[in-house]
Coordinates of C-alpha atoms in Angstrom, one line a residue:
Chain A
X8 CA 57.3 -2.8 -17.8
X9 CA 57.0 -6.7 -17.9
X10 CA 58.2 -7.9 -21.4
X11 CA 55.7 -9.5 -23.8
X12 CA 55.6 -13.3 -23.8
X13 CA 53.3 -16.2 -24.8
X14 CA 52.4 -19.3 -22.9
X15 CA 50.3 -22.4 -24.3
X16 CA 48.1 -24.4 -21.9
X17 CA 46.0 -27.4 -22.5
X18 CA 42.6 -26.9 -20.8
X19 CA 40.6 -29.7 -19.1
X20 CA 38.2 -29.9 -22.1
X21 CA 41.2 -30.8 -24.3
X22 CA 41.5 -27.4 -26.1
X23 CA 44.7 -25.4 -26.2
X24 CA 44.8 -21.9 -25.1
X25 CA 47.5 -19.6 -26.1
X26 CA 47.8 -16.8 -23.4
X27 CA 49.4 -13.4 -24.1
X28 CA 51.3 -12.1 -21.1
X29 CA 53.1 -8.9 -20.2
X30 CA 53.1 -5.6 -22.0
X31 CA 52.3 -5.5 -25.7
X32 CA 52.8 -1.8 -26.3
X33 CA 54.9 0.5 -28.4
X34 CA 57.0 1.0 -25.4
X35 CA 58.0 -2.6 -25.3
X36 CA 57.8 -3.5 -29.0
X37 CA 59.5 -0.5 -30.7
X38 CA 62.9 -2.3 -30.6
X39 CA 63.5 -4.0 -33.9
X40 CA 65.0 -7.1 -32.5
X41 CA 62.2 -7.7 -29.9
X42 CA 59.6 -7.0 -32.5
X43 CA 61.1 -9.6 -34.8
X44 CA 61.4 -12.1 -31.9
X45 CA 57.7 -11.4 -30.8
X46 CA 56.5 -11.9 -34.5
X47 CA 58.3 -15.2 -34.7
X48 CA 56.9 -16.3 -31.5
X49 CA 53.5 -15.5 -32.5
X50 CA 53.9 -17.4 -35.9
X51 CA 55.5 -20.3 -34.0
X52 CA 52.6 -20.6 -31.6
X53 CA 50.0 -20.1 -34.3
X54 CA 51.5 -23.0 -36.5
X55 CA 52.2 -25.3 -33.5
X56 CA 48.6 -24.8 -32.0
X57 CA 46.4 -24.1 -35.3
X58 CA 43.2 -24.5 -33.5
X59 CA 44.0 -22.9 -30.2
X60 CA 42.0 -20.2 -28.5
X61 CA 43.9 -17.0 -28.1
X62 CA 43.4 -15.3 -24.8
X63 CA 44.6 -11.7 -24.5
X64 CA 43.0 -10.6 -21.3
X65 CA 46.1 -10.9 -19.1
X66 CA 48.2 -8.8 -21.4
X67 CA 48.5 -4.9 -21.6
X68 CA 47.8 -4.0 -25.2
X69 CA 47.9 -0.7 -27.2
X70 CA 47.2 0.0 -30.7
X71 CA 50.7 -1.0 -31.8
X72 CA 50.4 -4.4 -30.0
X73 CA 47.1 -4.9 -31.6
X74 CA 48.5 -4.1 -35.0
X75 CA 51.5 -6.5 -34.5
X76 CA 48.8 -9.2 -33.7
X77 CA 46.7 -8.4 -36.5
X78 CA 49.6 -8.3 -39.0
X79 CA 51.1 -11.7 -37.7
X80 CA 47.8 -13.4 -37.6
X81 CA 47.0 -12.6 -41.3
X82 CA 48.7 -15.9 -42.2
X83 CA 46.9 -18.1 -39.7
X84 CA 44.1 -16.2 -38.0
X85 CA 43.0 -17.8 -34.7
X86 CA 39.3 -19.1 -34.8
X87 CA 38.6 -17.8 -31.2
X88 CA 40.2 -14.8 -29.5
X89 CA 39.3 -13.9 -26.0
X90 CA 39.8 -10.2 -25.2
X91 CA 38.5 -7.5 -23.0
X92 CA 36.1 -4.8 -24.4
X93 CA 38.9 -2.2 -24.3
X94 CA 41.1 -4.8 -26.4
X95 CA 38.1 -5.3 -28.9
X96 CA 37.9 -1.5 -29.5
X97 CA 41.7 -1.3 -30.3
X98 CA 41.1 -3.9 -33.0
X99 CA 38.0 -2.3 -34.3
X100 CA 39.8 1.1 -34.5
X101 CA 42.4 -0.6 -36.8
X102 CA 39.6 -2.0 -39.1
X103 CA 38.0 1.5 -39.3
X104 CA 41.3 3.4 -40.0
X105 CA 41.5 4.2 -43.7
X106 CA 45.0 4.3 -45.4
X107 CA 46.3 7.6 -45.9
X108 CA 48.2 8.8 -49.2
X109 CA 51.8 9.9 -48.7
X110 CA 51.6 12.2 -51.8
X111 CA 48.9 14.3 -53.2
X112 CA 47.1 12.4 -55.8
X113 CA 47.9 13.4 -59.4
X114 CA 47.4 11.8 -62.9
X115 CA 50.2 9.8 -64.8
X116 CA 50.3 12.8 -67.4
X117 CA 51.2 15.2 -64.8
X118 CA 54.0 13.0 -63.6
X119 CA 55.7 12.6 -67.1
X120 CA 55.2 16.4 -67.7
X121 CA 57.0 17.1 -64.5
X122 CA 60.5 17.9 -66.1
X123 CA 58.7 20.2 -68.7
X124 CA 56.7 21.9 -65.9
X125 CA 60.1 22.4 -64.1
X126 CA 61.8 24.0 -66.9
X127 CA 58.8 26.3 -67.7
X128 CA 58.4 27.3 -64.1
X129 CA 62.1 28.0 -63.8
X130 CA 62.1 30.2 -66.9
X131 CA 58.9 32.0 -65.8
X132 CA 60.4 32.4 -62.3
X133 CA 63.5 33.9 -63.7
X134 CA 61.6 36.4 -65.9
X135 CA 59.4 37.3 -63.0
X136 CA 62.5 38.0 -60.7
X137 CA 64.1 40.2 -63.6
X138 CA 60.9 42.0 -63.8
X139 CA 60.5 42.4 -60.1
X140 CA 64.1 43.6 -59.7
X141 CA 63.6 46.2 -62.5
X142 CA 60.5 47.4 -60.8
X143 CA 62.2 47.6 -57.6
X144 CA 65.1 49.5 -59.0
X145 CA 62.6 52.0 -60.7
X146 CA 60.9 52.4 -57.2
X147 CA 64.2 53.1 -55.7
X148 CA 65.2 55.7 -58.3
X149 CA 61.9 57.4 -57.7
X150 CA 62.3 57.4 -54.0
X151 CA 65.9 58.8 -54.4
X152 CA 64.9 61.6 -56.5
X153 CA 61.9 62.5 -54.3
X154 CA 64.3 62.4 -51.3
X155 CA 66.9 64.6 -53.1
X156 CA 64.3 67.2 -53.7
X157 CA 63.3 67.0 -50.0
X158 CA 66.4 65.9 -48.2
X159 CA 65.1 66.8 -44.8
X160 CA 62.7 63.7 -45.1
X161 CA 65.5 61.3 -45.8
X162 CA 65.7 58.5 -43.0
X163 CA 69.3 59.5 -41.9
X164 CA 69.3 57.6 -38.7
X165 CA 68.5 54.3 -40.6
X166 CA 71.1 55.2 -43.3
X167 CA 73.7 56.0 -40.8
X168 CA 73.1 52.8 -39.0
X169 CA 73.2 50.7 -42.2
X170 CA 76.3 52.3 -43.2
X171 CA 77.9 51.3 -39.9
X172 CA 76.5 47.6 -40.3
X173 CA 77.6 47.2 -43.9
X174 CA 80.6 49.4 -44.2
X175 CA 82.4 50.0 -40.8
X176 CA 81.9 46.4 -39.6
X177 CA 83.0 45.2 -43.0
X178 CA 86.4 47.0 -43.0
X179 CA 88.4 44.4 -41.3
X180 CA 87.4 41.4 -43.5
X181 CA 87.7 43.4 -46.8
X182 CA 91.1 44.5 -45.9
X183 CA 92.3 41.1 -44.8
X184 CA 91.0 39.5 -48.0
X185 CA 92.3 42.4 -50.1
X186 CA 95.7 42.0 -48.6
X187 CA 95.9 38.2 -49.2
X188 CA 94.9 38.2 -52.7
X189 CA 97.3 41.1 -53.3
X190 CA 100.1 39.0 -51.9
X191 CA 99.1 36.0 -54.1
X192 CA 99.2 38.0 -57.3
X193 CA 102.4 39.9 -56.4
X194 CA 104.2 36.9 -55.3
X195 CA 103.2 34.7 -58.2
X196 CA 103.7 37.3 -60.8
X197 CA 107.0 38.4 -59.3
X198 CA 108.3 34.7 -59.4
X199 CA 107.4 34.4 -63.2
X200 CA 109.0 37.7 -64.2
X201 CA 112.1 37.3 -62.1
X202 CA 115.3 37.9 -64.3
X203 CA 113.2 39.5 -67.3
X204 CA 113.8 43.1 -66.1
X205 CA 110.0 43.7 -66.5
X206 CA 109.4 45.7 -63.4
X207 CA 107.0 48.0 -65.1
X208 CA 105.0 45.2 -66.6
X209 CA 104.7 43.6 -63.1
X210 CA 103.4 46.8 -61.7
X211 CA 100.9 47.0 -64.6
X212 CA 99.6 43.5 -63.9
X213 CA 99.2 44.0 -60.3
X214 CA 97.6 47.6 -60.6
X215 CA 95.2 46.6 -63.4
X216 CA 94.2 43.4 -61.7
X217 CA 93.5 44.9 -58.3
X218 CA 91.9 48.3 -59.4
X219 CA 89.9 47.0 -62.2
X220 CA 88.7 43.6 -61.2
X221 CA 89.8 42.1 -57.8
X222 CA 89.1 45.1 -55.8
X223 CA 85.3 45.5 -56.8
X224 CA 84.8 41.8 -57.1
X225 CA 86.2 40.8 -53.6
X226 CA 84.2 43.7 -52.0
X227 CA 81.1 42.7 -53.7
X228 CA 81.5 38.8 -52.9
X229 CA 82.2 39.8 -49.1
X230 CA 79.3 42.4 -48.9
X231 CA 76.9 40.0 -50.7
X232 CA 78.0 37.1 -48.3
X233 CA 78.0 39.4 -45.2
X234 CA 75.3 42.0 -45.7
X235 CA 73.1 40.7 -48.6
X236 CA 72.3 37.5 -46.7
X237 CA 71.6 39.6 -43.5
X238 CA 69.2 41.9 -45.3
X239 CA 67.3 39.0 -46.8
X240 CA 67.0 37.2 -43.5
X241 CA 66.0 40.3 -41.6
X242 CA 63.3 41.2 -44.1
X243 CA 62.2 37.6 -44.3
X244 CA 61.8 37.4 -40.5
X245 CA 59.9 40.6 -40.4
X246 CA 57.7 39.4 -43.0
X247 CA 56.9 36.2 -41.2
X248 CA 56.3 38.0 -37.9
X249 CA 53.9 40.3 -39.8
X250 CA 55.9 43.4 -39.0
X251 CA 55.8 44.5 -42.9
X252 CA 52.0 44.1 -42.7
X253 CA 51.9 46.2 -39.6
X254 CA 53.9 49.0 -41.2
X255 CA 51.5 49.0 -44.1
X256 CA 48.6 49.1 -41.8
X257 CA 50.0 52.1 -40.0
X258 CA 50.2 53.9 -43.5
X259 CA 54.0 53.6 -43.7
X260 CA 55.5 52.4 -47.0
X261 CA 57.7 49.4 -46.0
X262 CA 59.9 49.7 -49.1
X263 CA 60.7 53.3 -48.1
X264 CA 61.2 52.4 -44.3
X265 CA 63.0 49.2 -44.7
X266 CA 64.6 49.0 -48.3
X267 CA 65.5 52.5 -49.2
X268 CA 68.1 53.0 -46.3
X269 CA 69.7 49.8 -47.0
X270 CA 70.0 50.5 -50.6
X271 CA 71.4 54.1 -50.1
X272 CA 74.0 52.7 -47.5
X273 CA 75.1 50.0 -50.1
X274 CA 75.4 52.6 -52.9
X275 CA 77.6 54.9 -50.5
X276 CA 79.5 52.1 -48.8
X277 CA 80.5 49.8 -51.7
X278 CA 82.6 52.3 -53.6
X279 CA 84.4 53.2 -50.3
X280 CA 84.9 49.5 -49.6
X281 CA 86.3 49.0 -53.3
X282 CA 88.8 51.8 -52.6
X283 CA 89.7 50.4 -49.2
X284 CA 90.2 46.9 -50.8
X285 CA 92.4 48.5 -53.6
X286 CA 94.6 50.1 -51.0
X287 CA 95.3 46.9 -49.2
X288 CA 95.6 44.8 -52.4
X289 CA 98.0 47.3 -54.1
X290 CA 100.1 47.6 -50.9
X291 CA 100.5 43.8 -50.3
X292 CA 100.8 43.1 -54.0
X293 CA 103.6 45.6 -54.6
X294 CA 105.2 44.5 -51.3
X295 CA 105.2 40.8 -52.3
X296 CA 106.6 41.8 -55.7
X297 CA 109.3 43.9 -54.2
X298 CA 110.5 41.1 -51.9
X299 CA 110.4 38.6 -54.7
X300 CA 112.3 40.8 -57.2
X301 CA 114.7 42.3 -54.5
X302 CA 113.7 45.7 -55.5
X303 CA 112.5 48.8 -53.5
X304 CA 108.8 49.1 -52.5
X305 CA 108.7 52.8 -52.9
X306 CA 110.1 52.6 -56.4
X307 CA 107.3 50.2 -57.4
X308 CA 104.7 52.5 -55.7
X309 CA 106.0 55.6 -57.6
X310 CA 105.9 53.6 -60.9
X311 CA 102.1 52.7 -60.4
X312 CA 100.5 55.9 -61.4
X313 CA 102.7 56.3 -64.5
X314 CA 101.9 52.9 -65.8
X315 CA 98.2 52.3 -64.7
X316 CA 95.9 55.1 -65.8
X317 CA 93.9 56.5 -63.0
X318 CA 90.6 55.8 -64.9
X319 CA 91.0 52.2 -63.9
X320 CA 90.5 53.1 -60.2
X321 CA 87.3 55.2 -61.1
X322 CA 86.1 52.4 -63.3
X323 CA 86.4 49.9 -60.3
X324 CA 84.8 52.3 -58.0
X325 CA 81.7 52.9 -60.3
X326 CA 81.5 49.2 -60.7
X327 CA 81.4 48.8 -57.0
X328 CA 78.5 51.1 -56.8
X329 CA 76.6 49.1 -59.4
X330 CA 77.4 45.8 -57.6
X331 CA 76.1 47.5 -54.3
X332 CA 72.8 48.2 -55.9
X333 CA 72.6 44.8 -57.3
X334 CA 73.4 43.2 -54.0
X335 CA 70.8 45.4 -52.2
X336 CA 68.0 44.9 -54.9
X337 CA 68.4 41.0 -54.8
X338 CA 68.7 40.9 -51.0
X339 CA 65.6 43.0 -50.5
X340 CA 63.5 41.2 -53.3
X341 CA 64.2 37.7 -52.0
X342 CA 63.6 38.9 -48.4
X343 CA 60.2 39.9 -49.5
X344 CA 59.7 36.5 -51.2
X345 CA 60.1 34.6 -47.9
X346 CA 57.2 32.4 -46.9
X347 CA 56.0 31.6 -43.5
X348 CA 58.1 28.7 -42.9
X349 CA 61.6 28.0 -41.5
X350 CA 62.8 26.3 -44.7
X351 CA 61.9 29.2 -46.9
X352 CA 64.0 31.7 -44.9
X353 CA 67.1 29.5 -45.4
X354 CA 66.4 29.0 -49.0
X355 CA 65.9 32.5 -49.8
X356 CA 68.9 33.7 -47.9
X357 CA 71.0 31.2 -49.8
X358 CA 69.5 32.2 -53.0
X359 CA 70.2 35.9 -52.2
X360 CA 73.8 35.2 -52.0
X361 CA 74.2 33.0 -55.0
X362 CA 71.9 35.2 -57.2
X363 CA 73.7 38.5 -56.1
X364 CA 77.2 37.0 -56.8
X365 CA 76.1 35.5 -60.1
X366 CA 74.6 38.9 -61.3
X367 CA 77.7 40.6 -60.1
X368 CA 80.0 38.3 -62.1
X369 CA 77.7 38.6 -65.1
X370 CA 77.7 42.4 -65.0
X371 CA 81.4 42.4 -64.6
X372 CA 82.0 40.3 -67.7
X373 CA 79.7 42.6 -69.6
X374 CA 81.5 45.6 -68.4
X375 CA 84.9 44.0 -69.3
X376 CA 83.7 43.5 -72.9
X377 CA 81.8 47.0 -73.3
X378 CA 84.6 49.0 -71.8
X379 CA 87.7 47.1 -73.1
X380 CA 89.2 50.2 -74.7
X381 CA 89.0 52.2 -71.5
X382 CA 92.0 52.3 -69.1
X383 CA 94.8 50.8 -71.2
Chain B
X7 CA 46.2 4.3 -7.2
X8 CA 49.3 6.1 -7.9
X9 CA 49.2 9.6 -9.4
X10 CA 50.5 10.0 -13.0
X11 CA 52.0 13.4 -12.2
X12 CA 52.7 14.7 -8.7
X13 CA 54.1 18.1 -7.7
X14 CA 55.1 18.3 -4.1
X15 CA 56.0 21.6 -2.6
X16 CA 57.8 22.7 -5.8
X17 CA 59.6 26.0 -5.9
X18 CA 60.8 27.6 -9.2
X19 CA 63.4 30.4 -9.4
X20 CA 64.3 32.7 -12.1
X21 CA 67.7 34.5 -11.9
X22 CA 67.7 33.5 -8.2
X23 CA 64.5 35.0 -7.4
X24 CA 61.5 32.7 -6.5
X25 CA 58.7 33.1 -9.0
X26 CA 56.6 30.0 -8.0
X27 CA 56.4 28.6 -4.5
X28 CA 54.7 25.8 -2.5
X29 CA 53.3 24.2 -5.8
X30 CA 51.6 20.8 -5.0
X31 CA 49.0 19.1 -7.0
X32 CA 48.4 15.7 -8.6
X33 CA 46.8 14.2 -11.8
X34 CA 45.4 10.8 -11.3
X35 CA 45.2 8.1 -14.0
X36 CA 42.5 8.8 -16.7
X37 CA 42.0 12.3 -15.2
X38 CA 41.9 15.6 -17.1
X39 CA 43.2 18.4 -15.0
X40 CA 43.3 22.0 -16.0
X41 CA 46.1 24.3 -14.8
X42 CA 44.8 27.9 -15.3
X43 CA 45.9 31.4 -14.4
X44 CA 46.6 34.7 -15.7
X45 CA 49.2 35.3 -18.4
X46 CA 52.5 35.2 -16.8
X47 CA 51.5 33.1 -13.8
X48 CA 54.0 30.4 -14.6
X49 CA 51.8 27.8 -16.4
X50 CA 54.2 27.1 -19.1
X51 CA 57.1 27.2 -16.7
X52 CA 55.6 24.5 -14.8
X53 CA 55.1 22.5 -18.1
X54 CA 58.8 22.9 -18.9
X55 CA 59.7 21.4 -15.4
X56 CA 57.4 18.7 -15.9
X57 CA 59.0 17.7 -19.2
X58 CA 62.4 18.0 -17.4
X59 CA 63.6 20.9 -19.6
X60 CA 64.2 23.0 -16.4
X61 CA 65.0 21.9 -12.9
X62 CA 62.9 23.2 -9.7
X63 CA 64.9 25.0 -7.0
X64 CA 63.0 22.9 -4.4
X65 CA 60.4 20.2 -3.9
X66 CA 59.8 17.1 -5.9
X67 CA 58.2 16.3 -9.3
X68 CA 57.1 12.8 -9.9
X69 CA 55.9 11.3 -13.2
X70 CA 54.5 7.7 -13.3
X71 CA 55.8 7.6 -9.8
X72 CA 59.4 8.4 -10.6
X73 CA 61.1 11.2 -9.2
X74 CA 62.1 13.4 -12.1
X75 CA 65.2 15.1 -10.6
X76 CA 66.7 11.7 -9.7
X77 CA 66.5 10.2 -13.2
X78 CA 69.6 9.9 -15.5
X79 CA 69.5 11.3 -18.9
X80 CA 68.6 8.1 -20.9
X81 CA 65.8 7.4 -18.2
X82 CA 64.3 10.8 -18.8
X83 CA 64.4 10.3 -22.6
X84 CA 62.6 7.0 -21.9
X85 CA 60.2 8.6 -19.6
X86 CA 59.4 11.3 -22.3
X87 CA 58.4 8.6 -24.7
X88 CA 55.4 7.9 -22.6
X89 CA 54.4 11.6 -22.6
X90 CA 52.7 13.5 -25.5
X91 CA 53.4 17.2 -25.4
X92 CA 51.2 19.7 -27.5
X93 CA 53.1 23.0 -27.6
X94 CA 51.5 26.4 -28.1
X95 CA 50.8 26.9 -31.7
X96 CA 51.4 23.3 -32.6
X97 CA 55.2 23.6 -33.2
X98 CA 55.0 21.6 -36.4
X99 CA 58.1 21.4 -38.6
X100 CA 57.4 23.7 -41.5
X101 CA 59.6 21.8 -43.9
X102 CA 58.0 18.4 -43.3
X103 CA 54.6 17.2 -44.6
X104 CA 51.8 16.3 -42.1
X105 CA 52.7 12.7 -42.5
X106 CA 56.4 13.4 -41.9
X107 CA 55.6 15.5 -38.7
X108 CA 53.5 12.8 -37.2
X109 CA 55.9 10.1 -38.2
X110 CA 58.9 11.8 -36.8
X111 CA 58.8 10.4 -33.2
X112 CA 58.4 6.9 -34.5
X113 CA 61.3 7.3 -37.0
X114 CA 63.5 8.5 -34.1
X115 CA 62.6 5.2 -32.3
X116 CA 63.9 3.3 -35.2
X117 CA 60.6 1.7 -36.2
X118 CA 60.5 0.3 -39.7
X119 CA 58.4 2.3 -42.3
X120 CA 55.9 -0.7 -42.8
X121 CA 54.9 0.0 -39.2
X122 CA 55.0 3.7 -39.2
X123 CA 52.5 4.3 -42.1
X124 CA 49.6 2.5 -40.3
X125 CA 50.3 4.1 -37.1
X126 CA 50.4 7.7 -38.6
X127 CA 47.1 6.9 -40.3
X128 CA 45.5 5.9 -37.1
X129 CA 46.9 8.9 -35.2
X130 CA 45.4 11.2 -37.8
X131 CA 42.1 9.4 -37.6
X132 CA 42.2 9.7 -33.8
X133 CA 42.8 13.3 -34.0
X134 CA 39.8 13.7 -36.2
X135 CA 41.7 14.5 -39.5
X136 CA 40.7 13.0 -42.8
X137 CA 43.4 10.7 -44.5
X138 CA 44.1 13.1 -47.3
X139 CA 45.6 15.6 -44.8
X140 CA 48.7 13.5 -44.7
X141 CA 50.6 14.7 -47.8
X142 CA 49.8 18.4 -47.0
X143 CA 52.4 20.9 -45.7
X144 CA 51.8 22.9 -42.5
X145 CA 51.5 26.1 -44.4
X146 CA 48.4 24.6 -46.2
X147 CA 46.5 24.0 -42.9
X148 CA 44.1 26.1 -40.8
X149 CA 44.9 26.9 -37.2
X150 CA 42.4 24.3 -36.0
X151 CA 44.1 21.6 -38.3
X152 CA 47.5 22.5 -37.1
X153 CA 46.4 21.9 -33.6
X154 CA 44.9 18.6 -34.6
X155 CA 48.2 17.4 -36.5
X156 CA 50.1 18.4 -33.3
X157 CA 47.8 16.3 -31.3
X158 CA 48.2 13.4 -33.9
X159 CA 52.0 13.8 -33.4
X160 CA 51.4 13.3 -29.7
X161 CA 49.1 10.4 -30.0
X162 CA 51.3 8.4 -32.5
X163 CA 53.6 7.6 -29.6
X164 CA 50.7 6.1 -27.6
X165 CA 51.2 8.2 -24.6
X166 CA 50.0 7.5 -21.2
X167 CA 50.1 11.2 -20.4
X168 CA 49.0 14.2 -22.5
X169 CA 50.4 17.7 -21.8
X170 CA 48.4 20.4 -23.7
X171 CA 49.8 23.9 -23.6
X172 CA 47.1 26.4 -24.6
X173 CA 45.6 24.0 -27.3
X174 CA 42.6 26.2 -28.1
X175 CA 44.3 29.5 -28.1
X176 CA 43.9 31.2 -31.4
X177 CA 41.1 28.8 -32.5
X178 CA 37.6 29.9 -33.3
X179 CA 34.8 28.5 -31.3
X180 CA 34.0 25.9 -33.9
X181 CA 37.6 24.7 -34.2
X182 CA 37.8 24.8 -30.4
X183 CA 34.7 22.7 -29.9
X184 CA 35.9 20.2 -32.3
X185 CA 39.2 19.8 -30.6
X186 CA 37.6 19.5 -27.2
X187 CA 35.4 16.8 -28.6
X188 CA 38.5 14.9 -29.8
X189 CA 40.3 15.1 -26.6
X190 CA 37.1 14.0 -24.8
X191 CA 36.7 11.0 -27.0
X192 CA 40.4 10.2 -26.5
X193 CA 40.2 10.2 -22.7
X194 CA 37.0 8.2 -22.8
X195 CA 38.3 5.5 -25.3
X196 CA 41.9 5.4 -24.4
X197 CA 41.9 6.5 -20.8
X198 CA 44.8 9.0 -21.2
X199 CA 45.5 11.2 -18.4
X200 CA 45.6 14.8 -19.5
X201 CA 47.1 18.0 -18.0
X202 CA 45.9 21.0 -19.8
X203 CA 47.3 24.5 -19.5
X204 CA 44.8 27.1 -20.5
X205 CA 43.0 30.3 -19.8
X206 CA 40.2 29.3 -22.0
X207 CA 37.5 28.8 -19.5
X208 CA 35.1 27.4 -21.9
X209 CA 37.3 24.5 -22.9
X210 CA 38.2 24.0 -19.2
X211 CA 34.5 23.7 -18.2
X212 CA 33.8 21.1 -20.9
X213 CA 37.0 19.1 -20.6
X214 CA 38.4 19.1 -17.0
X215 CA 37.5 17.0 -14.1
X216 CA 39.4 19.2 -11.9
X217 CA 41.2 22.6 -12.1
X218 CA 44.2 23.9 -10.4
X219 CA 44.3 27.9 -10.3
X220 CA 47.7 29.6 -10.0
X221 CA 48.5 33.2 -9.4
X222 CA 50.6 35.4 -7.3
X223 CA 53.5 32.9 -7.5
X224 CA 51.5 30.0 -5.8
X225 CA 48.4 27.9 -6.1
X226 CA 45.3 29.8 -5.3
X227 CA 42.9 26.9 -5.4
X228 CA 42.2 23.5 -6.6
X229 CA 39.0 21.6 -7.2
X230 CA 36.0 21.0 -9.6
X231 CA 35.0 23.9 -11.4
X232 CA 31.5 24.0 -9.8
X233 CA 33.0 24.0 -6.4
X234 CA 35.5 26.7 -7.3
X235 CA 32.8 29.0 -8.7
X236 CA 31.4 29.0 -5.0
X237 CA 34.7 30.2 -3.6
X238 CA 34.7 33.3 -1.4
X239 CA 38.1 34.1 -2.6
X240 CA 37.6 37.4 -4.7
X241 CA 40.4 36.5 -7.1
X242 CA 38.8 33.2 -8.0
X243 CA 35.3 34.7 -8.1
X244 CA 36.6 37.4 -10.4
X245 CA 38.2 34.7 -12.6
X246 CA 34.8 32.7 -13.0
X247 CA 32.7 35.9 -13.2
X248 CA 34.5 36.7 -16.5
X249 CA 33.7 33.2 -17.6
X250 CA 29.8 33.8 -16.9
X251 CA 30.1 37.0 -19.0
X252 CA 31.7 35.1 -21.8
X253 CA 29.1 32.3 -21.8
X254 CA 26.4 32.7 -24.2

C-alpha cells in the first residue's frame, strides 16, 4: 500500500492546491509515529497555504483517514475541498455519528451512594447465601431420609463415581501433604524439646495436633481446592449449556440427580480422608521426632494411645464429615449461581474455594471453643 | 480485476482422509458471495482455511492476490487486519462491554483512546445499533443485537473483506431482515466484499450476487440463485425446493 503524503502545487490561476496522495486508511495510519507525522504534515501544509484548495481525489481514503483530516483541520479548516462522492459520504457519516456513552448514565447521588450500596448489597448477599445454604442442607437431609427409607432408589452409580473422583483420586495428594506437615511438626517440636526428657509431651503435641486439627483441616482444604472447585465448575458449565433446564424439562429433579450423589460422596469420603491423612501425619511426625530425639520409633508409637485419648481421633473424623458437607453445599450452591458468561464461571469457582475454606476454618474455631473439654 | 478471494483446486484433509476436494471459486471486489450446503458439508472448515487457521492439503488459497500458504506469520497477521470475521453466535467476550468488545481490535493495534472512541461509535452506527448500546454487557443483549455488535467489531477495522459465518442463524425473521438490510447497506456504501456462509436461503436470496453450493465433499454448483434454481441436478433442485416451501 502506498504511504500517505501531501504535495502543494501552484495552479495557472495563481491558486495553491494541496493534494493528498497515497493511502489514508486505518491500515496505513494506525501506527502512532506515522499518525503523528501525518497530523504534523497536515497542520504544516494548512498553515503554510492557508487559502489553498485541498484535493483528495487522488488519495485512497477510509473513515479513519477522513477522521484524521477532520480532526486536524479543526484548527484551520480549508475553504475548498475537492473530493469524490464516496469520500464526501465518508465525511457525512462522521457528521451524523452520535457520540456513544462509555458508562450507563446515572445521577450524581447514585455515584456518591455507591459505597453504601456496595456494603448493603454485600450484607444482603451474605444473608441470602446463608439462607440458601441452609435451604440446600434441609433439602439434602430430606432427600437422604427419603433415600434411606427406599435405598433401592439411591443413585449408586453416581455416588460410586463421585467417591472415586473425590476420594480415590485424592489419596495421593492427601497422603503427601499430611506426611510433610507431620515431618514439620515432629522435627520442630523435637528440636525444641531435645534434652528435656519430655518424650511423652512431644507425642501428645504431635498426636493432638494431627488428630484433632491438622488432619481434618488439611483434608478439607485439599478437597475444597480439588473437588469443591470441580463441582462448582461442572455444575456451572451444565447450567450455561442448559443441561440443568433440560433435566427439569424431563421431569428430573436436578438437585437429586446432580447434587445429592456429590454430597453423599463427600460425606462418606471426607472422614476416610481425614483418617488417611492422620495415619501419614502421625507416622511422619513421630518418625521425624524419633530421628531428632535419637529414640525408637516403635516406642513413640506405643506411647501414643496412652497419652492421646482416642476421642480426638473420632472428634477429627466427625469434623471431617461436617467439613465435607460444607464444601459440597458451598460448591453446589455457587455452581447454581453461575451466569451465562465466562467471567462468572471463574468468579464462582474461586468463590467456592475461598468460601468453603473460610467456613471450614470458622466451624473449626467454633468447635475448638465449644468442645474444649473433650479429648484432654 | 483481481479477485479478493480465490480458491484453486483446494483439498482439505481430516486425519489423513480427504473431506473436501477440488474446491475452486472466487469472490470479486464488492461482491457478496454465499457459500451454502448441508450441515457438515465443510463450510466452516473452508472459512478456517481462509483465515489461515488451518492449512489445505493441496491447492492454493489467495486473498487480495497473496498466496496464503506462502505468507510468513507476521504477513498473515497483517493480512488478517484487512478481514472482518463474524463467527457463529457472535463470539463476543462476555466479560467486556459492547464498547470494549468493539474497541478491542483497535486497542490491539496500539491506537490511542482518543481515536478509538469515535471509531467505535461509528462502527456501532454502521451496524445499526443505537449509541446507548455501548456500555451494555453482552448478557444484556438480544440475539440480533449480539450479531450486530459482532458485525460492528468486524467493521471497526475498516475491512476490505467480510467473512460471515451463519450470521442469521438463531435470529427471528425480523432480526434477520434487519441484519440483511445492514449488510446490504454496507456493501452499497462501502463496497466491501462479503463471503457469507449460510444455509439460510432467505438471507442468501436477498443478499448474494452469487452462490456456491457445496456437498458430498466438493462444489456442486456455482452461479446466480435464479440460474441455480433452473438446474437439472436433483440435489440442487431439492435444495431450492425447500426454499420455495419456506417462502411466504
